[in-house]
């Protein structure tokens, strides 16, 4: 939790729920990766004047799509099916907070979107760590360990750009506010067989 600064750790017993429905967690995970790629493209579209951000988020989007493919391949290998896209209530709560928090300026909009993205990556990273350390399925334990490291890198990318382009905004203060809000949200989750459920 240290580097990510998350305020509320996931109860490892969440993995017991996940293990009862591997098809559901893999389907949900696949769509999380797709949405993460789409989110990165959206940030690029709205902030294309920042060449370094465009370059790094293009790489990030490609990596997220690669993860989508990896999860899909796991689903096929296990004789399972990729279900329809799942609604992510946790992410939707963070999204509404982001929308309420931006003051209408482009800088504020960018910083809030980057912190929203960093928050999701941080929690996903933490959930992957819990999975890798507690799931009985050895293949999935290794898989989630590898993805955990990647998500940590994505979190760092978003936080770094929020600090770089957040001129006139106390980004550290905003991040602390995001962490406090996320703690209040995640307290209601951890009971479903989804990445953020």
PDB file of C-alpha atoms in Angstrom:
ATOM      1  CA  UNK A   1       0.000   0.000   0.000  1.00  0.00           C
ATOM      2  CA  UNK A   2       2.986   2.286   0.718  1.00  0.00           C
ATOM      3  CA  UNK A   3       3.848   3.698  -2.688  1.00  0.00           C
ATOM      4  CA  UNK A   4       0.205   3.753  -3.806  1.00  0.00           C
ATOM      5  CA  UNK A   5      -0.881   5.541  -0.598  1.00  0.00           C
ATOM      6  CA  UNK A   6      -4.272   3.808  -0.622  1.00  0.00           C
ATOM      7  CA  UNK A   7      -6.046   4.297   2.679  1.00  0.00           C
ATOM      8  CA  UNK A   8      -8.025   1.045   2.907  1.00  0.00           C
ATOM      9  CA  UNK A   9      -6.507  -2.333   1.972  1.00  0.00           C
ATOM     10  CA  UNK A  10      -8.552  -5.056   0.307  1.00  0.00           C
ATOM     11  CA  UNK A  11      -9.549  -7.887   2.637  1.00  0.00           C
ATOM     12  CA  UNK A  12      -7.755 -11.013   1.303  1.00  0.00           C
ATOM     13  CA  UNK A  13     -11.000 -12.963   1.818  1.00  0.00           C
ATOM     14  CA  UNK A  14     -12.271 -11.180  -1.312  1.00  0.00           C
ATOM     15  CA  UNK A  15     -10.209 -13.755  -3.249  1.00  0.00           C
ATOM     16  CA  UNK A  16     -12.435 -16.541  -1.867  1.00  0.00           C
ATOM     17  CA  UNK A  17     -15.384 -14.865  -3.609  1.00  0.00           C
ATOM     18  CA  UNK A  18     -13.395 -14.473  -6.838  1.00  0.00           C
ATOM     19  CA  UNK A  19     -12.348 -18.130  -6.885  1.00  0.00           C
ATOM     20  CA  UNK A  20     -15.981 -19.254  -6.998  1.00  0.00           C
ATOM     21  CA  UNK A  21     -16.447 -17.601 -10.402  1.00  0.00           C
ATOM     22  CA  UNK A  22     -13.208 -17.339 -12.399  1.00  0.00           C
ATOM     23  CA  UNK A  23     -15.106 -16.733 -15.649  1.00  0.00           C
ATOM     24  CA  UNK A  24     -16.720 -13.622 -14.163  1.00  0.00           C
ATOM     25  CA  UNK A  25     -13.483 -12.107 -12.816  1.00  0.00           C
ATOM     26  CA  UNK A  26     -11.697 -12.732 -16.122  1.00  0.00           C
ATOM     27  CA  UNK A  27     -14.526 -11.209 -18.164  1.00  0.00           C
ATOM     28  CA  UNK A  28     -14.666  -8.180 -15.887  1.00  0.00           C
ATOM     29  CA  UNK A  29     -10.884  -7.857 -15.974  1.00  0.00           C
ATOM     30  CA  UNK A  30     -10.783  -8.006 -19.779  1.00  0.00           C
ATOM     31  CA  UNK A  31     -13.262  -5.126 -20.032  1.00  0.00           C
ATOM     32  CA  UNK A  32     -11.338  -3.132 -17.416  1.00  0.00           C
ATOM     33  CA  UNK A  33      -8.309  -3.317 -19.705  1.00  0.00           C
ATOM     34  CA  UNK A  34     -10.346  -2.208 -22.715  1.00  0.00           C
ATOM     35  CA  UNK A  35     -11.765   0.751 -20.791  1.00  0.00           C
ATOM     36  CA  UNK A  36      -8.286   1.709 -19.597  1.00  0.00           C
ATOM     37  CA  UNK A  37      -7.068   1.820 -23.199  1.00  0.00           C
ATOM     38  CA  UNK A  38     -10.082   3.918 -24.203  1.00  0.00           C
ATOM     39  CA  UNK A  39      -9.467   6.295 -21.296  1.00  0.00           C
ATOM     40  CA  UNK A  40      -5.848   6.846 -22.383  1.00  0.00           C
ATOM     41  CA  UNK A  41      -6.995   7.609 -25.953  1.00  0.00           C
ATOM     42  CA  UNK A  42      -9.570  10.087 -24.588  1.00  0.00           C
ATOM     43  CA  UNK A  43      -6.860  11.934 -22.650  1.00  0.00           C
ATOM     44  CA  UNK A  44      -4.703  12.069 -25.799  1.00  0.00           C
ATOM     45  CA  UNK A  45      -7.631  13.364 -27.873  1.00  0.00           C
ATOM     46  CA  UNK A  46      -8.334  16.191 -25.441  1.00  0.00           C
ATOM     47  CA  UNK A  47      -4.693  17.140 -24.763  1.00  0.00           C
ATOM     48  CA  UNK A  48      -2.856  16.522 -28.014  1.00  0.00           C
ATOM     49  CA  UNK A  49      -0.647  19.619 -27.613  1.00  0.00           C
ATOM     50  CA  UNK A  50       1.446  17.794 -24.994  1.00  0.00           C
ATOM     51  CA  UNK A  51       3.733  15.646 -27.149  1.00  0.00           C
ATOM     52  CA  UNK A  52       5.328  13.762 -24.263  1.00  0.00           C
ATOM     53  CA  UNK A  53       1.940  12.901 -22.777  1.00  0.00           C
ATOM     54  CA  UNK A  54       0.688  11.721 -26.194  1.00  0.00           C
ATOM     55  CA  UNK A  55       3.749   9.500 -26.662  1.00  0.00           C
ATOM     56  CA  UNK A  56       3.549   7.926 -23.211  1.00  0.00           C
ATOM     57  CA  UNK A  57      -0.209   7.432 -23.242  1.00  0.00           C
ATOM     58  CA  UNK A  58      -0.066   5.845 -26.696  1.00  0.00           C
ATOM     59  CA  UNK A  59       2.367   3.304 -25.240  1.00  0.00           C
ATOM     60  CA  UNK A  60       0.093   2.851 -22.237  1.00  0.00           C
ATOM     61  CA  UNK A  61      -2.996   2.334 -24.434  1.00  0.00           C
ATOM     62  CA  UNK A  62      -1.143  -0.313 -26.468  1.00  0.00           C
ATOM     63  CA  UNK A  63      -0.147  -2.077 -23.259  1.00  0.00           C
ATOM     64  CA  UNK A  64      -3.734  -2.052 -21.986  1.00  0.00           C
ATOM     65  CA  UNK A  65      -4.989  -3.555 -25.260  1.00  0.00           C
ATOM     66  CA  UNK A  66      -2.227  -6.177 -25.000  1.00  0.00           C
ATOM     67  CA  UNK A  67      -3.486  -7.002 -21.494  1.00  0.00           C
ATOM     68  CA  UNK A  68      -7.028  -7.284 -22.880  1.00  0.00           C
ATOM     69  CA  UNK A  69      -5.709  -9.803 -25.396  1.00  0.00           C
ATOM     70  CA  UNK A  70      -3.814 -11.722 -22.695  1.00  0.00           C
ATOM     71  CA  UNK A  71      -6.929 -12.012 -20.534  1.00  0.00           C
ATOM     72  CA  UNK A  72      -9.000 -13.020 -23.569  1.00  0.00           C
ATOM     73  CA  UNK A  73      -6.445 -15.714 -24.426  1.00  0.00           C
ATOM     74  CA  UNK A  74      -6.683 -17.029 -20.849  1.00  0.00           C
ATOM     75  CA  UNK A  75     -10.463 -17.163 -21.173  1.00  0.00           C
ATOM     76  CA  UNK A  76     -10.218 -19.149 -24.433  1.00  0.00           C
ATOM     77  CA  UNK A  77      -7.508 -21.465 -23.047  1.00  0.00           C
ATOM     78  CA  UNK A  78      -9.762 -22.380 -20.123  1.00  0.00           C
ATOM     79  CA  UNK A  79     -12.757 -23.096 -22.338  1.00  0.00           C
ATOM     80  CA  UNK A  80     -14.615 -20.088 -20.973  1.00  0.00           C
ATOM     81  CA  UNK A  81     -16.383 -17.264 -22.799  1.00  0.00           C
ATOM     82  CA  UNK A  82     -15.808 -13.519 -22.768  1.00  0.00           C
ATOM     83  CA  UNK A  83     -19.109 -12.171 -21.499  1.00  0.00           C
ATOM     84  CA  UNK A  84     -20.628  -8.811 -22.300  1.00  0.00           C
ATOM     85  CA  UNK A  85     -19.048  -5.637 -20.961  1.00  0.00           C
ATOM     86  CA  UNK A  86     -19.724  -5.167 -17.252  1.00  0.00           C
ATOM     87  CA  UNK A  87     -20.827  -1.977 -15.510  1.00  0.00           C
ATOM     88  CA  UNK A  88     -18.198  -0.832 -13.001  1.00  0.00           C
ATOM     89  CA  UNK A  89     -19.989   0.972 -10.174  1.00  0.00           C
ATOM     90  CA  UNK A  90     -16.704   1.772  -8.390  1.00  0.00           C
ATOM     91  CA  UNK A  91     -15.258   3.522 -11.458  1.00  0.00           C
ATOM     92  CA  UNK A  92     -18.571   5.315 -12.064  1.00  0.00           C
ATOM     93  CA  UNK A  93     -18.475   6.765  -8.530  1.00  0.00           C
ATOM     94  CA  UNK A  94     -14.921   8.018  -9.143  1.00  0.00           C
ATOM     95  CA  UNK A  95     -16.003   9.426 -12.513  1.00  0.00           C
ATOM     96  CA  UNK A  96     -18.824  11.431 -10.935  1.00  0.00           C
ATOM     97  CA  UNK A  97     -16.399  12.804  -8.344  1.00  0.00           C
ATOM     98  CA  UNK A  98     -14.012  13.824 -11.150  1.00  0.00           C
ATOM     99  CA  UNK A  99     -16.833  15.605 -13.013  1.00  0.00           C
ATOM    100  CA  UNK A 100     -17.905  17.487  -9.880  1.00  0.00           C
ATOM    101  CA  UNK A 101     -14.321  18.446  -9.000  1.00  0.00           C
ATOM    102  CA  UNK A 102     -13.162  20.072 -12.248  1.00  0.00           C
ATOM    103  CA  UNK A 103     -13.627  23.857 -12.336  1.00  0.00           C
ATOM    104  CA  UNK A 104     -14.208  24.074 -16.080  1.00  0.00           C
ATOM    105  CA  UNK A 105     -10.658  25.052 -17.070  1.00  0.00           C
ATOM    106  CA  UNK A 106      -8.616  22.816 -19.366  1.00  0.00           C
ATOM    107  CA  UNK A 107      -5.845  22.490 -16.770  1.00  0.00           C
ATOM    108  CA  UNK A 108      -8.272  21.433 -14.052  1.00  0.00           C
ATOM    109  CA  UNK A 109      -9.980  19.021 -16.444  1.00  0.00           C
ATOM    110  CA  UNK A 110      -6.666  17.409 -17.347  1.00  0.00           C
ATOM    111  CA  UNK A 111      -5.463  17.133 -13.749  1.00  0.00           C
ATOM    112  CA  UNK A 112      -8.756  15.625 -12.575  1.00  0.00           C
ATOM    113  CA  UNK A 113      -8.761  13.109 -15.450  1.00  0.00           C
ATOM    114  CA  UNK A 114      -5.169  12.125 -14.692  1.00  0.00           C
ATOM    115  CA  UNK A 115      -5.891  11.709 -10.959  1.00  0.00           C
ATOM    116  CA  UNK A 116      -9.046   9.715 -11.751  1.00  0.00           C
ATOM    117  CA  UNK A 117      -6.902   7.461 -13.958  1.00  0.00           C
ATOM    118  CA  UNK A 118      -4.145   7.170 -11.360  1.00  0.00           C
ATOM    119  CA  UNK A 119      -6.705   6.201  -8.715  1.00  0.00           C
ATOM    120  CA  UNK A 120      -8.124   3.366 -10.797  1.00  0.00           C
ATOM    121  CA  UNK A 121      -4.640   2.083 -11.649  1.00  0.00           C
ATOM    122  CA  UNK A 122      -3.601   2.247  -7.988  1.00  0.00           C
ATOM    123  CA  UNK A 123      -6.600   0.221  -6.811  1.00  0.00           C
ATOM    124  CA  UNK A 124      -6.265  -2.252  -9.697  1.00  0.00           C
ATOM    125  CA  UNK A 125      -2.599  -2.707  -8.837  1.00  0.00           C
ATOM    126  CA  UNK A 126      -3.507  -3.368  -5.196  1.00  0.00           C
ATOM    127  CA  UNK A 127      -6.233  -5.841  -6.197  1.00  0.00           C
ATOM    128  CA  UNK A 128      -3.827  -7.680  -8.526  1.00  0.00           C
ATOM    129  CA  UNK A 129      -1.351  -7.934  -5.645  1.00  0.00           C
ATOM    130  CA  UNK A 130      -4.017  -9.429  -3.379  1.00  0.00           C
ATOM    131  CA  UNK A 131      -4.965 -11.898  -6.124  1.00  0.00           C
ATOM    132  CA  UNK A 132      -1.355 -12.867  -6.830  1.00  0.00           C
ATOM    133  CA  UNK A 133      -0.676 -13.557  -3.141  1.00  0.00           C
ATOM    134  CA  UNK A 134      -3.901 -15.376  -2.260  1.00  0.00           C
ATOM    135  CA  UNK A 135      -5.397 -17.165  -5.265  1.00  0.00           C
ATOM    136  CA  UNK A 136      -4.915 -20.942  -5.321  1.00  0.00           C
ATOM    137  CA  UNK A 137      -4.648 -21.082  -9.127  1.00  0.00           C
ATOM    138  CA  UNK A 138      -0.887 -20.906  -9.784  1.00  0.00           C
ATOM    139  CA  UNK A 139      -1.199 -19.708 -13.384  1.00  0.00           C
ATOM    140  CA  UNK A 140      -3.406 -16.819 -12.314  1.00  0.00           C
ATOM    141  CA  UNK A 141      -1.146 -16.009  -9.345  1.00  0.00           C
ATOM    142  CA  UNK A 142       1.804 -15.527 -11.724  1.00  0.00           C
ATOM    143  CA  UNK A 143      -0.342 -13.666 -14.258  1.00  0.00           C
ATOM    144  CA  UNK A 144      -1.608 -11.162 -11.695  1.00  0.00           C
ATOM    145  CA  UNK A 145       1.855 -10.651 -10.235  1.00  0.00           C
ATOM    146  CA  UNK A 146       3.135  -9.594 -13.679  1.00  0.00           C
ATOM    147  CA  UNK A 147       0.167  -7.304 -14.333  1.00  0.00           C
ATOM    148  CA  UNK A 148       0.502  -5.734 -10.876  1.00  0.00           C
ATOM    149  CA  UNK A 149       3.925  -4.372 -11.837  1.00  0.00           C
ATOM    150  CA  UNK A 150       2.547  -2.943 -15.070  1.00  0.00           C
ATOM    151  CA  UNK A 151      -0.367  -1.216 -13.303  1.00  0.00           C
ATOM    152  CA  UNK A 152       2.063   0.375 -10.846  1.00  0.00           C
ATOM    153  CA  UNK A 153       3.890   1.887 -13.827  1.00  0.00           C
ATOM    154  CA  UNK A 154       0.632   3.255 -15.242  1.00  0.00           C
ATOM    155  CA  UNK A 155      -0.250   4.823 -11.894  1.00  0.00           C
ATOM    156  CA  UNK A 156       3.145   6.558 -11.858  1.00  0.00           C
ATOM    157  CA  UNK A 157       2.664   7.844 -15.423  1.00  0.00           C
ATOM    158  CA  UNK A 158      -0.668   9.501 -14.596  1.00  0.00           C
ATOM    159  CA  UNK A 159       0.542  11.042 -11.327  1.00  0.00           C
ATOM    160  CA  UNK A 160       3.709  12.348 -12.999  1.00  0.00           C
ATOM    161  CA  UNK A 161       1.746  14.129 -15.753  1.00  0.00           C
ATOM    162  CA  UNK A 162      -0.748  15.574 -13.260  1.00  0.00           C
ATOM    163  CA  UNK A 163       2.194  17.152 -11.440  1.00  0.00           C
ATOM    164  CA  UNK A 164       3.853  18.299 -14.668  1.00  0.00           C
ATOM    165  CA  UNK A 165       0.817  19.950 -16.260  1.00  0.00           C
ATOM    166  CA  UNK A 166      -1.099  20.997 -13.149  1.00  0.00           C
ATOM    167  CA  UNK A 167       0.083  24.597 -13.228  1.00  0.00           C
ATOM    168  CA  UNK A 168      -1.643  26.647 -10.559  1.00  0.00           C
ATOM    169  CA  UNK A 169      -3.135  23.557  -8.902  1.00  0.00           C
ATOM    170  CA  UNK A 170      -1.912  22.019  -5.655  1.00  0.00           C
ATOM    171  CA  UNK A 171      -1.781  18.519  -7.129  1.00  0.00           C
ATOM    172  CA  UNK A 172      -0.536  16.926  -3.895  1.00  0.00           C
ATOM    173  CA  UNK A 173      -3.490  18.370  -1.988  1.00  0.00           C
ATOM    174  CA  UNK A 174      -5.895  17.177  -4.693  1.00  0.00           C
ATOM    175  CA  UNK A 175      -4.361  13.705  -4.600  1.00  0.00           C
ATOM    176  CA  UNK A 176      -4.862  13.520  -0.836  1.00  0.00           C
ATOM    177  CA  UNK A 177      -8.498  14.497  -1.400  1.00  0.00           C
ATOM    178  CA  UNK A 178      -8.832  11.790  -4.051  1.00  0.00           C
ATOM    179  CA  UNK A 179      -7.335   9.221  -1.657  1.00  0.00           C
ATOM    180  CA  UNK A 180      -9.792  10.206   1.087  1.00  0.00           C
ATOM    181  CA  UNK A 181     -12.736  10.033  -1.322  1.00  0.00           C
ATOM    182  CA  UNK A 182     -11.624   6.659  -2.691  1.00  0.00           C
ATOM    183  CA  UNK A 183     -11.398   5.272   0.843  1.00  0.00           C
ATOM    184  CA  UNK A 184     -15.056   6.170   1.418  1.00  0.00           C
ATOM    185  CA  UNK A 185     -16.027   4.529  -1.895  1.00  0.00           C
ATOM    186  CA  UNK A 186     -13.999   1.302  -1.707  1.00  0.00           C
ATOM    187  CA  UNK A 187     -15.363   0.611   1.793  1.00  0.00           C
ATOM    188  CA  UNK A 188     -18.607  -0.416   0.055  1.00  0.00           C
ATOM    189  CA  UNK A 189     -16.903  -2.914  -2.261  1.00  0.00           C
ATOM    190  CA  UNK A 190     -14.952  -6.168  -1.944  1.00  0.00           C
ATOM    191  CA  UNK A 191     -17.998  -8.423  -1.997  1.00  0.00           C
ATOM    192  CA  UNK A 192     -18.178  -9.266  -5.710  1.00  0.00           C
ATOM    193  CA  UNK A 193     -16.198 -11.336  -8.198  1.00  0.00           C
ATOM    194  CA  UNK A 194     -15.057  -8.334 -10.199  1.00  0.00           C
ATOM    195  CA  UNK A 195     -11.758  -6.422 -10.135  1.00  0.00           C
ATOM    196  CA  UNK A 196     -13.252  -3.522  -8.177  1.00  0.00           C
ATOM    197  CA  UNK A 197     -16.337  -5.340  -6.834  1.00  0.00           C
TER     198      UNK A 197
END
